[in-house]
Amino acid sequence: AAADPRGIAFKTILTPEQIEALSDDPAEMLQQLLDMASPNAVIRVDSFFGGPLPPKAQIKSIHIVRDAFAAENHSAESDEIQIITQPGVGPIHGGGNSRFRDGSMSARSPFTQTRGPERTQNVEGNIGGSLIKNKSSFSISVGRRSAFDTPTLYVALPGGGTRSEVMNLRRPNDNWSVFGLFDYALTRDQTLRLSYDQSNSRRRNLGVGGYDLDDRAYSTDVQDHELRAQIVGPLGRRMFANTRLQVAWVDSASQARRAGDRRTPSAQHRVRVGYRLHPRHQHGACRRARRQRLVPLERLDQLPGHLHVYEHRCVRCGPACQLHTPDRQSAD
C-alpha cells in the first residue's frame, strides 16, 4: 500500500527512457499517459490539477499512483498521474502543429437527403527552454481552435406531421488559449514556480437540432483564468514543505437568440492556498541522505508517496483554505 514504507507496490515510476519515448505533441502525450494509467485518471502537474501538460524537455519525473484507498488521496476513485518539472532543463526550442478537417468524409443524417457543411481547424505553437542553465526556465504555448457544424432537425409539429431537414444555420465553436510558466531555483533545494493559464470559448446556436427548433437557440461566452505560485523544497533535515497558491476566476455569459429573452452573465472567483509539511523519511535514499544538512529535492521526488517519523508511522499534514465568491446577475 502507499502507506507501507517498505515498497511502492501501488505506484509506477517512469524511467528517463520511457519519458523520452513519449510524444512531443501534448494531445498525444496525454493519451499515452491515460493509456498507461486509466481513461479516468487525473493529472497533477507540480501538485496542481487542471493545468496543461508541460513540454517534454522540462519533465523531471512521472509517477502513476493506483492506490485509491490511501488517506492522502482523500477517497479518490481514479488513478493519479503526477508530473514533476525541473527548472533550467533543455535548450530554447519551439514547435507547432495544425489540423484541418472538413465534412467531406462525414456521412449525412438518415433523416435528411442532404449533408450540412462542417469544418474543424486547429493551430498550436509553443516555445520554451532554459534561461539560466540548471537555474531558471520558461515555457509559453498558445493555441486556437475554430470549428462549426450544421444541426439536423427532426421534430413532430403541433398540427401533425414531421419536419426533417438540415437547418439553415451554422453552430460555430471558437476557442483559444495561452499558457505561460516560469520557474527559478532559489537555492539548491528550493524551487519557485509561477504560471498563468487563460482560455476563451465562444459558442453560438446551441440548443437547436434534433427535437428543438431554432427559436430555442442560445450562445455562450466563457473566459477562464488561473494564476498559480509554488515554492517547494526541504526545510532543514526533518521537514519538506510544498506551499501553493492558486487564484482562479471565470467570467461567463449566455445570450438567448430571440430579443427579449434573458441574458445571464456570471463570474466566479476562487482562491486556494495549501501548505504541506513532510516529516523526514526513514527509507531508502533519504535514510542515507539524512546525514547531510539538506535532503536533495531530486531524491525526495523518487521516494514513495508517503513519509513517516518513526519506523512504522507515517505523518503527512498541513493546513489548506479555500475562498469562493460567486457573483451572478440576470437582466432582461
mmCIF file of C-alpha atoms in Angstrom, residues 35-260:
data_model
loop_
_atom_site.group_PDB
_atom_site.id
_atom_site.type_symbol
_atom_site.label_atom_id
_atom_site.label_comp_id
_atom_site.label_asym_id
_atom_site.label_seq_id
_atom_site.Cartn_x
_atom_site.Cartn_y
_atom_site.Cartn_z
ATOM 1 C CA ASP A 35 -3.364 4.502 -21.766
ATOM 2 C CA MET A 36 -0.679 3.637 -19.190
ATOM 3 C CA ALA A 37 -2.873 4.614 -16.231
ATOM 4 C CA SER A 38 -6.621 4.518 -16.921
ATOM 5 C CA PRO A 39 -9.070 6.541 -19.032
ATOM 6 C CA ASN A 40 -10.411 8.236 -15.878
ATOM 7 C CA ALA A 41 -7.014 9.133 -14.418
ATOM 8 C CA VAL A 42 -6.486 12.689 -13.184
ATOM 9 C CA ILE A 43 -3.267 14.584 -13.871
ATOM 10 C CA ARG A 44 -1.402 16.694 -11.348
ATOM 11 C CA VAL A 45 1.432 18.916 -12.625
ATOM 12 C CA ASP A 46 3.703 20.198 -9.846
ATOM 13 C CA SER A 47 0.938 19.467 -7.287
ATOM 14 C CA PHE A 48 -1.758 21.363 -9.253
ATOM 15 C CA PHE A 49 -4.749 19.879 -11.034
ATOM 16 C CA GLY A 50 -6.196 21.138 -14.282
ATOM 17 C CA GLY A 51 -3.187 22.712 -15.978
ATOM 18 C CA PRO A 52 -1.844 21.816 -19.429
ATOM 19 C CA LEU A 53 0.998 19.358 -19.818
ATOM 20 C CA PRO A 54 4.484 20.912 -19.737
ATOM 21 C CA PRO A 55 6.950 20.480 -22.615
ATOM 22 C CA LYS A 56 8.579 17.073 -22.506
ATOM 23 C CA ALA A 57 12.064 18.586 -22.148
ATOM 24 C CA GLN A 58 11.049 20.101 -18.783
ATOM 25 C CA ILE A 59 9.570 16.916 -17.300
ATOM 26 C CA LYS A 60 11.712 15.535 -14.493
ATOM 27 C CA SER A 61 9.634 12.556 -13.351
ATOM 28 C CA ILE A 62 6.223 10.953 -13.902
ATOM 29 C CA HIS A 63 4.545 8.827 -11.228
ATOM 30 C CA ILE A 64 1.335 6.847 -11.772
ATOM 31 C CA VAL A 65 -0.382 6.241 -8.412
ATOM 32 C CA ARG A 66 -3.010 3.494 -8.299
ATOM 33 C CA ASP A 67 -3.825 3.407 -4.582
ATOM 34 C CA ALA A 68 -7.267 4.989 -4.279
ATOM 35 C CA PHE A 69 -7.606 3.967 -0.624
ATOM 36 C CA ALA A 70 -4.576 5.791 0.791
ATOM 37 C CA ALA A 71 -5.536 8.574 3.201
ATOM 38 C CA GLU A 72 -3.550 11.127 1.211
ATOM 39 C CA ASN A 73 -5.756 10.582 -1.853
ATOM 40 C CA HIS A 74 -8.943 11.556 0.018
ATOM 41 C CA SER A 75 -11.132 8.754 -1.357
ATOM 42 C CA ALA A 76 -10.139 9.363 -4.969
ATOM 43 C CA GLU A 77 -11.956 6.996 -7.317
ATOM 44 C CA SER A 78 -9.396 7.045 -10.121
ATOM 45 C CA ASP A 79 -5.685 6.753 -10.732
ATOM 46 C CA GLU A 80 -3.482 9.814 -10.468
ATOM 47 C CA ILE A 81 -0.664 10.855 -12.795
ATOM 48 C CA GLN A 82 1.872 13.036 -11.003
ATOM 49 C CA ILE A 83 4.217 15.063 -13.230
ATOM 50 C CA ILE A 84 7.199 16.910 -11.733
ATOM 51 C CA THR A 85 9.062 19.526 -13.768
ATOM 52 C CA GLN A 86 12.615 20.782 -13.298
ATOM 53 C CA PRO A 87 13.863 24.344 -13.927
ATOM 54 C CA GLY A 88 16.639 25.133 -16.355
ATOM 55 C CA VAL A 89 16.438 21.947 -18.436
ATOM 56 C CA GLY A 90 16.959 21.814 -22.195
ATOM 57 C CA PRO A 91 17.863 24.462 -24.792
ATOM 58 C CA ILE A 92 15.364 27.024 -26.022
ATOM 59 C CA HIS A 93 13.219 25.307 -28.602
ATOM 60 C CA GLY A 94 9.764 25.565 -30.076
ATOM 61 C CA GLY A 95 7.243 23.683 -32.094
ATOM 62 C CA GLY A 96 3.884 23.949 -33.755
ATOM 63 C CA ASN A 97 1.184 21.906 -35.395
ATOM 64 C CA SER A 98 -2.047 22.445 -37.246
ATOM 65 C CA ARG A 99 -5.050 20.385 -38.215
ATOM 66 C CA PHE A 100 -7.765 20.812 -40.800
ATOM 67 C CA ARG A 101 -10.827 18.648 -41.339
ATOM 68 C CA ASP A 102 -13.955 19.357 -43.335
ATOM 69 C CA GLY A 103 -17.167 17.420 -43.773
ATOM 70 C CA SER A 104 -16.284 15.631 -46.998
ATOM 71 C CA MET A 105 -15.751 12.354 -45.132
ATOM 72 C CA SER A 106 -18.779 12.710 -42.852
ATOM 73 C CA ALA A 107 -21.982 10.816 -43.525
ATOM 74 C CA ARG A 108 -25.333 12.540 -43.843
ATOM 75 C CA SER A 109 -28.118 12.044 -41.362
ATOM 76 C CA PRO A 110 -30.504 9.166 -42.223
ATOM 77 C CA PHE A 111 -33.420 11.604 -41.728
ATOM 78 C CA THR A 112 -32.321 14.063 -44.452
ATOM 79 C CA GLN A 113 -31.443 13.906 -48.135
ATOM 80 C CA THR A 114 -28.518 16.323 -47.920
ATOM 81 C CA ARG A 115 -25.487 16.798 -45.706
ATOM 82 C CA GLY A 116 -24.759 20.035 -43.901
ATOM 83 C CA PRO A 117 -21.310 21.673 -44.027
ATOM 84 C CA GLU A 118 -18.849 21.305 -41.169
ATOM 85 C CA ARG A 119 -15.203 22.158 -40.544
ATOM 86 C CA THR A 120 -12.536 21.992 -37.828
ATOM 87 C CA GLN A 121 -9.275 23.977 -37.793
ATOM 88 C CA ASN A 122 -6.623 23.780 -35.053
ATOM 89 C CA VAL A 123 -3.375 25.742 -34.733
ATOM 90 C CA GLU A 124 -0.951 25.318 -31.800
ATOM 91 C CA GLY A 125 2.545 26.578 -31.046
ATOM 92 C CA ASN A 126 4.983 26.613 -28.142
ATOM 93 C CA ILE A 127 8.427 27.878 -27.190
ATOM 94 C CA GLY A 128 10.433 27.210 -24.047
ATOM 95 C CA GLY A 129 13.710 26.175 -22.530
ATOM 96 C CA SER A 130 16.311 27.254 -20.021
ATOM 97 C CA LEU A 131 17.098 30.917 -19.380
ATOM 98 C CA ILE A 132 19.914 30.138 -16.946
ATOM 99 C CA LYS A 133 21.340 26.637 -17.120
ATOM 100 C CA ASN A 134 20.247 24.478 -14.164
ATOM 101 C CA LYS A 135 18.693 27.591 -12.618
ATOM 102 C CA SER A 136 15.719 29.009 -14.496
ATOM 103 C CA SER A 137 13.463 28.149 -17.420
ATOM 104 C CA PHE A 138 10.279 29.291 -19.125
ATOM 105 C CA SER A 139 7.574 27.919 -21.369
ATOM 106 C CA ILE A 140 4.900 29.666 -23.449
ATOM 107 C CA SER A 141 2.248 27.910 -25.506
ATOM 108 C CA VAL A 142 -0.715 29.253 -27.481
ATOM 109 C CA GLY A 143 -3.490 27.507 -29.332
ATOM 110 C CA ARG A 144 -6.607 28.268 -31.325
ATOM 111 C CA ARG A 145 -9.461 26.023 -32.430
ATOM 112 C CA SER A 146 -12.205 27.074 -34.817
ATOM 113 C CA ALA A 147 -14.993 24.687 -35.734
ATOM 114 C CA PHE A 148 -18.579 24.633 -36.894
ATOM 115 C CA ASP A 149 -21.205 22.092 -37.855
ATOM 116 C CA THR A 150 -24.764 22.185 -39.129
ATOM 117 C CA PRO A 151 -27.515 20.778 -36.892
ATOM 118 C CA THR A 152 -30.143 18.453 -38.303
ATOM 119 C CA LEU A 153 -33.784 18.917 -37.343
ATOM 120 C CA TYR A 154 -36.311 16.103 -36.853
ATOM 121 C CA VAL A 155 -39.431 17.201 -34.963
ATOM 122 C CA ALA A 156 -43.131 16.433 -34.726
ATOM 123 C CA LEU A 157 -45.140 19.587 -35.491
ATOM 124 C CA PRO A 158 -48.140 20.677 -33.357
ATOM 125 C CA GLY A 159 -50.557 20.448 -36.311
ATOM 126 C CA GLY A 160 -49.464 16.944 -37.170
ATOM 127 C CA GLY A 161 -46.749 15.596 -39.382
ATOM 128 C CA THR A 162 -42.999 15.880 -39.010
ATOM 129 C CA ARG A 163 -40.268 18.235 -40.124
ATOM 130 C CA SER A 164 -36.917 16.777 -41.116
ATOM 131 C CA GLU A 165 -34.215 18.947 -42.693
ATOM 132 C CA VAL A 166 -30.720 20.339 -42.462
ATOM 133 C CA MET A 167 -31.133 23.627 -40.616
ATOM 134 C CA ASN A 168 -30.204 26.864 -42.361
ATOM 135 C CA LEU A 169 -27.686 27.924 -39.731
ATOM 136 C CA ARG A 170 -24.231 27.008 -38.502
ATOM 137 C CA ARG A 171 -23.198 26.103 -34.970
ATOM 138 C CA PRO A 172 -19.711 27.670 -34.509
ATOM 139 C CA ASN A 173 -17.338 26.889 -31.656
ATOM 140 C CA ASP A 174 -14.263 29.136 -31.334
ATOM 141 C CA ASN A 175 -11.609 28.612 -28.647
ATOM 142 C CA TRP A 176 -8.161 29.982 -27.932
ATOM 143 C CA SER A 177 -5.782 29.515 -25.011
ATOM 144 C CA VAL A 178 -2.419 30.745 -23.738
ATOM 145 C CA PHE A 179 -0.196 29.249 -21.044
ATOM 146 C CA GLY A 180 2.983 30.655 -19.512
ATOM 147 C CA LEU A 181 5.345 29.026 -16.995
ATOM 148 C CA PHE A 182 8.424 30.405 -15.242
ATOM 149 C CA ASP A 183 10.458 28.555 -12.639
ATOM 150 C CA TYR A 184 13.572 29.504 -10.746
ATOM 151 C CA ALA A 185 15.800 27.526 -8.387
ATOM 152 C CA LEU A 186 16.084 29.837 -5.373
ATOM 153 C CA THR A 187 18.647 27.544 -3.765
ATOM 154 C CA ARG A 188 19.959 24.065 -4.438
ATOM 155 C CA ASP A 189 16.832 22.656 -2.795
ATOM 156 C CA GLN A 190 14.137 25.379 -3.037
ATOM 157 C CA THR A 191 12.284 25.987 -6.310
ATOM 158 C CA LEU A 192 9.868 28.796 -7.191
ATOM 159 C CA ARG A 193 7.277 28.191 -9.928
ATOM 160 C CA LEU A 194 4.890 30.748 -11.421
ATOM 161 C CA SER A 195 2.317 30.004 -14.119
ATOM 162 C CA TYR A 196 -0.651 31.657 -15.802
ATOM 163 C CA ASP A 197 -3.302 29.948 -17.909
ATOM 164 C CA GLN A 198 -6.128 31.588 -19.846
ATOM 165 C CA SER A 199 -8.714 30.047 -22.137
ATOM 166 C CA ASN A 200 -11.585 31.673 -24.010
ATOM 167 C CA SER A 201 -14.556 29.916 -25.561
ATOM 168 C CA ARG A 202 -17.351 31.300 -27.721
ATOM 169 C CA ARG A 203 -20.196 29.060 -28.901
ATOM 170 C CA ARG A 204 -23.215 30.031 -30.967
ATOM 171 C CA ASN A 205 -26.607 28.493 -31.851
ATOM 172 C CA LEU A 206 -26.584 25.960 -29.054
ATOM 173 C CA GLY A 207 -29.691 24.069 -28.005
ATOM 174 C CA VAL A 208 -31.082 23.508 -31.510
ATOM 175 C CA GLY A 209 -31.270 20.474 -33.728
ATOM 176 C CA GLY A 210 -32.722 17.078 -33.066
ATOM 177 C CA TYR A 211 -36.119 17.752 -31.486
ATOM 178 C CA ASP A 212 -35.545 21.501 -30.881
ATOM 179 C CA LEU A 213 -36.492 24.297 -33.302
ATOM 180 C CA ASP A 214 -34.288 27.304 -33.988
ATOM 181 C CA ASP A 215 -36.253 29.561 -31.614
ATOM 182 C CA ARG A 216 -34.523 27.785 -28.703
ATOM 183 C CA ALA A 217 -31.027 28.801 -29.806
ATOM 184 C CA TYR A 218 -28.672 30.489 -27.369
ATOM 185 C CA SER A 219 -24.978 31.451 -27.218
ATOM 186 C CA THR A 220 -22.298 31.322 -24.517
ATOM 187 C CA ASP A 221 -19.028 33.155 -23.860
ATOM 188 C CA VAL A 222 -16.590 31.864 -21.230
ATOM 189 C CA GLN A 223 -13.236 33.247 -20.073
ATOM 190 C CA ASP A 224 -11.230 31.109 -17.652
ATOM 191 C CA HIS A 225 -8.119 32.424 -15.869
ATOM 192 C CA GLU A 226 -5.755 30.649 -13.457
ATOM 193 C CA LEU A 227 -2.713 32.088 -11.699
ATOM 194 C CA ARG A 228 -0.509 29.713 -9.706
ATOM 195 C CA ALA A 229 2.538 30.110 -7.491
ATOM 196 C CA GLN A 230 4.504 27.416 -5.687
ATOM 197 C CA ILE A 231 7.604 27.150 -3.516
ATOM 198 C CA VAL A 232 8.725 23.587 -2.897
ATOM 199 C CA GLY A 233 11.704 22.060 -1.127
ATOM 200 C CA PRO A 234 13.004 20.679 2.189
ATOM 201 C CA LEU A 235 13.131 22.686 5.412
ATOM 202 C CA GLY A 236 16.132 21.560 7.404
ATOM 203 C CA ARG A 237 16.686 17.857 7.929
ATOM 204 C CA ARG A 238 13.246 16.775 9.112
ATOM 205 C CA MET A 239 10.594 18.520 7.029
ATOM 206 C CA PHE A 240 9.616 19.031 3.405
ATOM 207 C CA ALA A 241 7.329 21.948 2.507
ATOM 208 C CA ASN A 242 5.100 22.387 -0.522
ATOM 209 C CA THR A 243 3.487 25.837 -0.434
ATOM 210 C CA ARG A 244 0.928 26.515 -3.157
ATOM 211 C CA LEU A 245 -1.264 29.461 -4.078
ATOM 212 C CA GLN A 246 -3.874 29.312 -6.805
ATOM 213 C CA VAL A 247 -6.167 32.133 -7.893
ATOM 214 C CA ALA A 248 -8.820 31.278 -10.474
ATOM 215 C CA TRP A 249 -11.630 33.349 -11.880
ATOM 216 C CA VAL A 250 -14.260 32.611 -14.519
ATOM 217 C CA ASP A 251 -16.376 35.095 -16.468
ATOM 218 C CA SER A 252 -19.274 33.556 -18.372
ATOM 219 C CA ALA A 253 -22.341 34.880 -20.157
ATOM 220 C CA SER A 254 -25.217 33.312 -22.064
ATOM 221 C CA GLN A 255 -27.491 35.062 -24.533
ATOM 222 C CA ALA A 256 -30.769 33.830 -25.993
ATOM 223 C CA ARG A 257 -31.158 34.302 -29.717
ATOM 224 C CA ARG A 258 -34.563 35.902 -29.555
ATOM 225 C CA ALA A 259 -34.873 39.538 -28.452
ATOM 226 C CA GLY A 260 -36.460 39.962 -25.057
#
